[in-house]
GROMACS .gro file of N, CA and C in nm:
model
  402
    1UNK      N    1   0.982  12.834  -0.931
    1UNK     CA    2   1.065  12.748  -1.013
    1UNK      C    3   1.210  12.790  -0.996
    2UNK      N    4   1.286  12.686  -0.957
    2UNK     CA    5   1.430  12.724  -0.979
    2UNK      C    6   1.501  12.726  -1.094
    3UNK      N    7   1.627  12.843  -1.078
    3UNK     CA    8   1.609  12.847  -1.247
    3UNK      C    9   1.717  12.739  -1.249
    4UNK      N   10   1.751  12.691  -1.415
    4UNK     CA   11   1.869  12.589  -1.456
    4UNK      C   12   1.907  12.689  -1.546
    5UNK      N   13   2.096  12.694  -1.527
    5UNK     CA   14   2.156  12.775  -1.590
    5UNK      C   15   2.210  12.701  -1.712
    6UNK      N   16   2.247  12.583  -1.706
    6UNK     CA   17   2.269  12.561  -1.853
    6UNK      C   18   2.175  12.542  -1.967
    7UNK      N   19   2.224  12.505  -2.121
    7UNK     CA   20   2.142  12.521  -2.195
    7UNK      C   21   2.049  12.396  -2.240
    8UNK      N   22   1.953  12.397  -2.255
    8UNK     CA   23   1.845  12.284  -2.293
    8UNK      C   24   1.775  12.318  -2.398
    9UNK      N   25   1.769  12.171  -2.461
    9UNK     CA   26   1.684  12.182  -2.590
    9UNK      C   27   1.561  12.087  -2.565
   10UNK      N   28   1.436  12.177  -2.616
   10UNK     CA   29   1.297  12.061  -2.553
   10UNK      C   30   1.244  12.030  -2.722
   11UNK      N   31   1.198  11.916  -2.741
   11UNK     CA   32   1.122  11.861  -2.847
   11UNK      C   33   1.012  11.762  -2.795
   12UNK      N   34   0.893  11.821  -2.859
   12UNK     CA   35   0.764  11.765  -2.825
   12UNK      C   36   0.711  11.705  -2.939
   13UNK      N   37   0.629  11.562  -2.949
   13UNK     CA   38   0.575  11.550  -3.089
   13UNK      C   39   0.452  11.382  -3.036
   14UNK      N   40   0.366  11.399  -3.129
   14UNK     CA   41   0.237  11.292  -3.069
   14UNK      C   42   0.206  11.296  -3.206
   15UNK      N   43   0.176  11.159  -3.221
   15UNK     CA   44   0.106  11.139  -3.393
   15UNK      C   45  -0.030  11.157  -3.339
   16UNK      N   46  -0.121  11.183  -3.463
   16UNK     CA   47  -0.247  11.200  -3.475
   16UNK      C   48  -0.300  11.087  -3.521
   17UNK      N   49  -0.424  11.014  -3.489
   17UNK     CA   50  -0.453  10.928  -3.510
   17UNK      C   51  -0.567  10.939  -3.597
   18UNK      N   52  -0.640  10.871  -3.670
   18UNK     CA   53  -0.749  10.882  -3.776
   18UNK      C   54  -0.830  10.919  -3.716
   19UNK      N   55  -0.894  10.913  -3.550
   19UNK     CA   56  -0.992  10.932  -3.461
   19UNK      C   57  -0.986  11.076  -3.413
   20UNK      N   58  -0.859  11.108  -3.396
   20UNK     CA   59  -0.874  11.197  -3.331
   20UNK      C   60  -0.862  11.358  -3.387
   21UNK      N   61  -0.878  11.465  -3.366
   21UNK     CA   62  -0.925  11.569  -3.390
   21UNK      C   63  -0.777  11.676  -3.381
   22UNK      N   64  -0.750  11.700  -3.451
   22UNK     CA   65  -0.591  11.809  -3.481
   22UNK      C   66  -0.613  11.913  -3.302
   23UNK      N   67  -0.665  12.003  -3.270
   23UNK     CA   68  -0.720  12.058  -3.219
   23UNK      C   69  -0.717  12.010  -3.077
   24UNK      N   70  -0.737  11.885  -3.058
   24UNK     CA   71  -0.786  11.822  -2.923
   24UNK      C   72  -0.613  11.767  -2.887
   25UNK      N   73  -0.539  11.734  -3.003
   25UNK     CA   74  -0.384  11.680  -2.919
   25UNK      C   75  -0.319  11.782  -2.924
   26UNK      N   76  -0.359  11.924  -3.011
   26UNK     CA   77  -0.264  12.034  -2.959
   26UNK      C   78  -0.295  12.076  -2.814
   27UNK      N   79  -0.458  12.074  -2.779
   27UNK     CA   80  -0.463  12.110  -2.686
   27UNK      C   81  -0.398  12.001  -2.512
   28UNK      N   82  -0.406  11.910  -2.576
   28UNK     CA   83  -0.341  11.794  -2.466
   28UNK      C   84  -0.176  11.806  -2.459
   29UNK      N   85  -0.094  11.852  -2.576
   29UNK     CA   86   0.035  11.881  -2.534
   29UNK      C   87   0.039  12.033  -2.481
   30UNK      N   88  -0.062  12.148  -2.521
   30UNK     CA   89  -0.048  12.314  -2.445
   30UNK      C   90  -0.056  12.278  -2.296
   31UNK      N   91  -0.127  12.149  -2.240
   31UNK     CA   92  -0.142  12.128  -2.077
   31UNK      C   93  -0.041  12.102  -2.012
   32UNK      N   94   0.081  12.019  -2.151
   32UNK     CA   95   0.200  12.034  -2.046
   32UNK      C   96   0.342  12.109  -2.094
   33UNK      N   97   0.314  12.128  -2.238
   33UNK     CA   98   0.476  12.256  -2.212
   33UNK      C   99   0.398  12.370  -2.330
   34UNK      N  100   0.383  12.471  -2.276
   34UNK     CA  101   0.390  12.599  -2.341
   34UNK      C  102   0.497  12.607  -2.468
   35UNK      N  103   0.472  12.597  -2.576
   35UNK     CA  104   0.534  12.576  -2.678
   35UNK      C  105   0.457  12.579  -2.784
   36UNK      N  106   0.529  12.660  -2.924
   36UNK     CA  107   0.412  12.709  -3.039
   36UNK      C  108   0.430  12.543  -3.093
   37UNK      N  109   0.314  12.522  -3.191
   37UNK     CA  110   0.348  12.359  -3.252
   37UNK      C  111   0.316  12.388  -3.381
   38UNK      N  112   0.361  12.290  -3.433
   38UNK     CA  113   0.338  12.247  -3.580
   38UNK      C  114   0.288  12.137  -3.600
   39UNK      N  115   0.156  12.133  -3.725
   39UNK     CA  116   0.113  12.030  -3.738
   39UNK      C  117   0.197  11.929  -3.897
   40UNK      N  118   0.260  11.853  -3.932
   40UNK     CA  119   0.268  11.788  -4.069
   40UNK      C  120   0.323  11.677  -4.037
   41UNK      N  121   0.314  11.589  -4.184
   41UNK     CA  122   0.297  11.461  -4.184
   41UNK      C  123   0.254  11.388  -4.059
   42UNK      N  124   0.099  11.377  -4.049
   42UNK     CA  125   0.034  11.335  -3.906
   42UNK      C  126   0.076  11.314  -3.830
   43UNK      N  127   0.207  11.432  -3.759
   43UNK     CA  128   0.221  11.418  -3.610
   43UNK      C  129   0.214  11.586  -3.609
   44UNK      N  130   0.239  11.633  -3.508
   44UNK     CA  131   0.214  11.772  -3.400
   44UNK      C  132   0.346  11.753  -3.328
   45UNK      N  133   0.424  11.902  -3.387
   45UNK     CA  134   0.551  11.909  -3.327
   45UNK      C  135   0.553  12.053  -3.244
   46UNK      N  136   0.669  12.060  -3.171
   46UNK     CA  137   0.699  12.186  -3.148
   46UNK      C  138   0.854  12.173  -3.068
   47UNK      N  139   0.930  12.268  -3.065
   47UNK     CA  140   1.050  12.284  -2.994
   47UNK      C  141   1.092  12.436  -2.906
   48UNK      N  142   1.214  12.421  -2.832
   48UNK     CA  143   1.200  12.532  -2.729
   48UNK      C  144   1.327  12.542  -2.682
   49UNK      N  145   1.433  12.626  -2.661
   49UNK     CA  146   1.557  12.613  -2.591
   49UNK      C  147   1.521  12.666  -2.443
   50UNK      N  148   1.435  12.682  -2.395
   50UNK     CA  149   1.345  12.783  -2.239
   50UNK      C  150   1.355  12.665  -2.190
   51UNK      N  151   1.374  12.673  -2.111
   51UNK     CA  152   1.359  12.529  -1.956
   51UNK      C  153   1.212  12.598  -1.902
   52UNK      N  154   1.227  12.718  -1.924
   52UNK     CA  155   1.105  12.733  -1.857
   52UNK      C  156   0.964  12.721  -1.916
   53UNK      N  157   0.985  12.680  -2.029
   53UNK     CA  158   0.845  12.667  -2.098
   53UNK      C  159   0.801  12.486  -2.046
   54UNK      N  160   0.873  12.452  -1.933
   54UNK     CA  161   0.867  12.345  -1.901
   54UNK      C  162   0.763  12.316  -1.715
   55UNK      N  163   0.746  12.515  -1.735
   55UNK     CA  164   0.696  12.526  -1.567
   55UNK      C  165   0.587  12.390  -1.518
   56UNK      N  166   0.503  12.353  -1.649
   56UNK     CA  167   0.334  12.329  -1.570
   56UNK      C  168   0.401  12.121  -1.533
   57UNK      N  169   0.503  12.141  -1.644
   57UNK     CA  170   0.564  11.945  -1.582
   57UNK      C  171   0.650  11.958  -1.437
   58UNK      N  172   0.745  12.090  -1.435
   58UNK     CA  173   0.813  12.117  -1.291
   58UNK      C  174   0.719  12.163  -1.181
   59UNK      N  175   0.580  12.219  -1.221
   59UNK     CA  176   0.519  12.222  -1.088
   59UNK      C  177   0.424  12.118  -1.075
   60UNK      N  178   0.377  12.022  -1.157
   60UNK     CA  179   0.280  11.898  -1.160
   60UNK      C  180   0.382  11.821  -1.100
   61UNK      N  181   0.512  11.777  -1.129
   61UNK     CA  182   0.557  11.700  -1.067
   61UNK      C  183   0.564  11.694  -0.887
   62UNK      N  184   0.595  11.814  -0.818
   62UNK     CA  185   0.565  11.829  -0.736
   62UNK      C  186   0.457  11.844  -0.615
   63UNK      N  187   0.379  11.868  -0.709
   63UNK     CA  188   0.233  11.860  -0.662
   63UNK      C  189   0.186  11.739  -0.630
   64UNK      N  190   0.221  11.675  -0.739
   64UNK     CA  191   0.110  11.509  -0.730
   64UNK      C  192   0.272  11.430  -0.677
   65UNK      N  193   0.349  11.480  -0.650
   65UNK     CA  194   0.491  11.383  -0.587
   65UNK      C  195   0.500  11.265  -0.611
   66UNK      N  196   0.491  11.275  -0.782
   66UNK     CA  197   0.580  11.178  -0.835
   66UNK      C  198   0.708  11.221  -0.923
   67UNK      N  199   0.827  11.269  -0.864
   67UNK     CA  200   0.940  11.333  -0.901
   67UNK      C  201   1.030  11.204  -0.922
   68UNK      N  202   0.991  11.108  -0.835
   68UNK     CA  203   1.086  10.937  -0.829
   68UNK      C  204   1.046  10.877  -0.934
   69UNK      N  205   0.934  10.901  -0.970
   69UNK     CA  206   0.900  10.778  -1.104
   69UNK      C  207   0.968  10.868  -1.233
   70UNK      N  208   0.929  10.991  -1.177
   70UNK     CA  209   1.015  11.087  -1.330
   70UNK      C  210   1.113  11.056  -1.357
   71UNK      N  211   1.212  11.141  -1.244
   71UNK     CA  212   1.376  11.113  -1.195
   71UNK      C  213   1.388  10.892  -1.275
   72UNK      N  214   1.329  10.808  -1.179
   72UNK     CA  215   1.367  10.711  -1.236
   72UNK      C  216   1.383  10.682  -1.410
   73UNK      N  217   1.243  10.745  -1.479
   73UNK     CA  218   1.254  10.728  -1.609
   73UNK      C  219   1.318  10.810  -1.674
   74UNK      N  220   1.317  10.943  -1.667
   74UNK     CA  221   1.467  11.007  -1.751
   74UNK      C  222   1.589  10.963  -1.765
   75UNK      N  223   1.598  10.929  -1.676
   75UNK     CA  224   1.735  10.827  -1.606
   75UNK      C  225   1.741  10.702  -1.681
   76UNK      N  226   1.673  10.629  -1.687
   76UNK     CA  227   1.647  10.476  -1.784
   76UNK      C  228   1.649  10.541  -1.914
   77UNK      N  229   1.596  10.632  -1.971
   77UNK     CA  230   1.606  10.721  -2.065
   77UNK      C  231   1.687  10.755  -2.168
   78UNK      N  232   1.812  10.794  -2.061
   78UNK     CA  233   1.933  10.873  -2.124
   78UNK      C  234   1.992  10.806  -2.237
   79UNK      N  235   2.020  10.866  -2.377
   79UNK     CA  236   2.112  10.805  -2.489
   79UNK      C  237   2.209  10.934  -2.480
   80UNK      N  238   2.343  10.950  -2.498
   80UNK     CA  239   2.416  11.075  -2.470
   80UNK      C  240   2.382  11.149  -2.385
   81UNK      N  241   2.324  11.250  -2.477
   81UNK     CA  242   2.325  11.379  -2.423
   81UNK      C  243   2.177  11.430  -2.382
   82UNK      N  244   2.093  11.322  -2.431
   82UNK     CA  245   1.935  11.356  -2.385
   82UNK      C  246   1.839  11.233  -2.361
   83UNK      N  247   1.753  11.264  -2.295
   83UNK     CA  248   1.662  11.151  -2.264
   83UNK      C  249   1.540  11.214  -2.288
   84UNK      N  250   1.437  11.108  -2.305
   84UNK     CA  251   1.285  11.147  -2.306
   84UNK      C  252   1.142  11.080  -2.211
   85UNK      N  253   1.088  11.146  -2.197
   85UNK     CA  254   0.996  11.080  -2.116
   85UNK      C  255   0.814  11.156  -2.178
   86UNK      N  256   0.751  11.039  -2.163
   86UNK     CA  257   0.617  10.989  -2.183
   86UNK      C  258   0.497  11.055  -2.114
   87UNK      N  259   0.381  11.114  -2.175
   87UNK     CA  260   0.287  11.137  -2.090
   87UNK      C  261   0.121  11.094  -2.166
   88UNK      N  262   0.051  11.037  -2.093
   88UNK     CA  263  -0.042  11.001  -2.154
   88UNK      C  264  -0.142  11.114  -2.220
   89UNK      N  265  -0.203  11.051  -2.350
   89UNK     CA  266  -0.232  11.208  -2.440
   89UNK      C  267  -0.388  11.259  -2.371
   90UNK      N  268  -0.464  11.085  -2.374
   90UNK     CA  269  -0.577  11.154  -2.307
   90UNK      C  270  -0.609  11.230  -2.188
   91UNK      N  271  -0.474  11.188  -2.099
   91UNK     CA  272  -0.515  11.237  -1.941
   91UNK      C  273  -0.462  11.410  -1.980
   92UNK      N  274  -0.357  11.431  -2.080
   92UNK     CA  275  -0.298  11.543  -2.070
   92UNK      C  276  -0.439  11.676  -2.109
   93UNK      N  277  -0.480  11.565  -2.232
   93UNK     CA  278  -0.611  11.689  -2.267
   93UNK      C  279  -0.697  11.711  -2.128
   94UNK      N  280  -0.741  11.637  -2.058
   94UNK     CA  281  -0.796  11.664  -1.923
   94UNK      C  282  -0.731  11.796  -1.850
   95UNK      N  283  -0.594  11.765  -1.852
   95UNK     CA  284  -0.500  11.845  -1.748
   95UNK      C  285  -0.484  11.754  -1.683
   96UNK      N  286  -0.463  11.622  -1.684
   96UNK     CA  287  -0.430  11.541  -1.614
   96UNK      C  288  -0.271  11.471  -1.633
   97UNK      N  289  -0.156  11.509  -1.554
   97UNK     CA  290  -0.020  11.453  -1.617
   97UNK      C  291   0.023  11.339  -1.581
   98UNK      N  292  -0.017  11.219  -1.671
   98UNK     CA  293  -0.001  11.142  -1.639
   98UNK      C  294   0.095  11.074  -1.697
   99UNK      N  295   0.260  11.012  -1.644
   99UNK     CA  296   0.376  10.971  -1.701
   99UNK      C  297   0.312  10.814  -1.734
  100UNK      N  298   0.335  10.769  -1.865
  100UNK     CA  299   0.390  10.655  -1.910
  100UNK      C  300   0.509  10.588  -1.925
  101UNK      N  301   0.537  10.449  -1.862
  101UNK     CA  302   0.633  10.370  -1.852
  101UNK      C  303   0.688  10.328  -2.042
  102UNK      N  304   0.613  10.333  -2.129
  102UNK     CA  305   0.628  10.291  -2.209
  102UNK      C  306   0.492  10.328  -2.337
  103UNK      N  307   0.506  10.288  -2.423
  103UNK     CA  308   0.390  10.366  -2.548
  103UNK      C  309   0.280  10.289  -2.520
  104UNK      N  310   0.264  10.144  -2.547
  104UNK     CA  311   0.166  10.092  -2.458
  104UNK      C  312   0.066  10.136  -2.395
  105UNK      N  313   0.100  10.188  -2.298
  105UNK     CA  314   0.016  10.273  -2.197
  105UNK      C  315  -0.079  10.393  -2.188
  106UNK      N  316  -0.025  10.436  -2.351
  106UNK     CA  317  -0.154  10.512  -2.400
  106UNK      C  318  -0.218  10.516  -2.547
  107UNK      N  319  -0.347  10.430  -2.546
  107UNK     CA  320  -0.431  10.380  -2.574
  107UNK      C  321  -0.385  10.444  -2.729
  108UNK      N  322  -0.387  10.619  -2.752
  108UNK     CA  323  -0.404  10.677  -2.853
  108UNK      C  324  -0.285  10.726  -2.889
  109UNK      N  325  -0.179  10.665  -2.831
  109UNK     CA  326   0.023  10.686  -2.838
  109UNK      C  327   0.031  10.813  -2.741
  110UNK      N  328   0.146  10.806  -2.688
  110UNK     CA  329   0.196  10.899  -2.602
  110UNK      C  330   0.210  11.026  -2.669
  111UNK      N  331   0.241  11.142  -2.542
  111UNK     CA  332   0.294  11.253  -2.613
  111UNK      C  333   0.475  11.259  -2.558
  112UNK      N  334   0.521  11.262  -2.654
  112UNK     CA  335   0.662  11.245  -2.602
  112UNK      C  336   0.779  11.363  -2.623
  113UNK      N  337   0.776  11.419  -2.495
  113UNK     CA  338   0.891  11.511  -2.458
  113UNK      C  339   1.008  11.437  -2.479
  114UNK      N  340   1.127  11.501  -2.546
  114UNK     CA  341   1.288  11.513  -2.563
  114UNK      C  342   1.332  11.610  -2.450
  115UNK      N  343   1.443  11.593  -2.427
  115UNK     CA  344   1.541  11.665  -2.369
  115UNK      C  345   1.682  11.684  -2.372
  116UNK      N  346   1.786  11.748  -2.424
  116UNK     CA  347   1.845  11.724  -2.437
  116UNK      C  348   1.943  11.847  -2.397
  117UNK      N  349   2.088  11.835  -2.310
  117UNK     CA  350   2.111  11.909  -2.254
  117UNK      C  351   2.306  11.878  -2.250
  118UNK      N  352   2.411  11.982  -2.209
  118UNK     CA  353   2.532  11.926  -2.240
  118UNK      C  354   2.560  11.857  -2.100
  119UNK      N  355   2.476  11.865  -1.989
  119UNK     CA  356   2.462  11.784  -1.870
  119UNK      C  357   2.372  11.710  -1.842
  120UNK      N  358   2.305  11.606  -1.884
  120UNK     CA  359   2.159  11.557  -1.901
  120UNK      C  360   2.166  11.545  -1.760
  121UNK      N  361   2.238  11.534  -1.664
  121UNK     CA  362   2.270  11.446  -1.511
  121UNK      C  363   2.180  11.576  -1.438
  122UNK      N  364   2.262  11.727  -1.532
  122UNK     CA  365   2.190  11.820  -1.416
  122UNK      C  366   2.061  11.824  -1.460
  123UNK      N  367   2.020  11.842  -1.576
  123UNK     CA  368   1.904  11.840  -1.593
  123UNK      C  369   1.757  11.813  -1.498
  124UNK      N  370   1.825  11.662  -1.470
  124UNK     CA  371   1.691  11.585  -1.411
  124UNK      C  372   1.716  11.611  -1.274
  125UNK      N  373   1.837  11.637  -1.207
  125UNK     CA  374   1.923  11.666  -1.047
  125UNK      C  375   1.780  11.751  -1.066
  126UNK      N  376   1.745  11.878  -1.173
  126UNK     CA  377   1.710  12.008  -1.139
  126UNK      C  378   1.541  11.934  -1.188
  127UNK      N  379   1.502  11.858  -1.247
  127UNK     CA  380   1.372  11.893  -1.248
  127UNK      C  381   1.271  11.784  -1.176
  128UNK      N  382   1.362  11.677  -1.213
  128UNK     CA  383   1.332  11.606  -1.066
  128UNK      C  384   1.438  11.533  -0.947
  129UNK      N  385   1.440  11.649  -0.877
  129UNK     CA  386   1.583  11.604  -0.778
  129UNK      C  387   1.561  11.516  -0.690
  130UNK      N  388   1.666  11.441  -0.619
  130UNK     CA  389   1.677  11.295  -0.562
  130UNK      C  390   1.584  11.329  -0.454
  131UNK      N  391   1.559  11.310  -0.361
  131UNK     CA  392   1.457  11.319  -0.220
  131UNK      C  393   1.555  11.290  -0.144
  132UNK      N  394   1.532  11.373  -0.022
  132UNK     CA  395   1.616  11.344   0.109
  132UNK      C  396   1.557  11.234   0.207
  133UNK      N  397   1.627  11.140   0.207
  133UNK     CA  398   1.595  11.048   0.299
  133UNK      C  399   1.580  11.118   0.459
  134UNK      N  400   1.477  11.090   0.524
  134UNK     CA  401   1.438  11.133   0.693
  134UNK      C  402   1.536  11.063   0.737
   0.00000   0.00000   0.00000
């Protein structure tokens, strides 16, 4: 992982649904950022100033090489100083990281990462950087 020298703030949070089990969406957001959580008023929070508690989304992205659909949606994203992006809750409990375009897209609501940074531009340069055209 390369490191990012400026400072970042991460916020994670997924409501709980009447179906589902406290236990099972902590464990679907631990698959993608290492971060202690809190459970109240039926959602599951947690926060982090570490970029690096962000390793298992900076090395999934690369792996399954979709850094363009990331990069594109952080980017569509941005309000100031931070943007957020989407991951589906059921695939996450799998270990499966799967980005959502929108809430829609997962059945039992997204889990939705914040980001927020005094360069949001470098941010995403650094976690999902542009691709070199051949």
């Amino acid at each position: 992982m390369e490191n990012f020298s400026q400072l970042v703030n991460l916020s994670i949070e997924s409501e709980i649904n009447q179906s589902e089990e406290i236990n099972k969406v902590k464990q679907a957001i631990t698959n993608l950022i290492n971060v202690e959580l809190k459970h109240e008023n039926g959602k599951i929070t947690g926060s982090s100033k570490n970029y690096k508690d962000l390793l298992i989304i900076y090395e999934n992205l690369r792996v399954k090489q979709n850094i363009a659909v990331a990069r594109r949606i952080l980017r569509k994203n941005i309000i100031k100083d931070s943007t957020h992006i989407l991951y589906n809750k059921q695939a996450a409990y799998v270990k499966s990281l799967v980005i959502c375009e929108n809430s829609n897209e997962s059945s039992l609501g997204p889990i939705t990462i914040t980001i927020t940074s005094d360069n949001i531009l470098n941010f995403i340069d650094w976690i999902a950087p542009r691709r070199k055209k051949k």
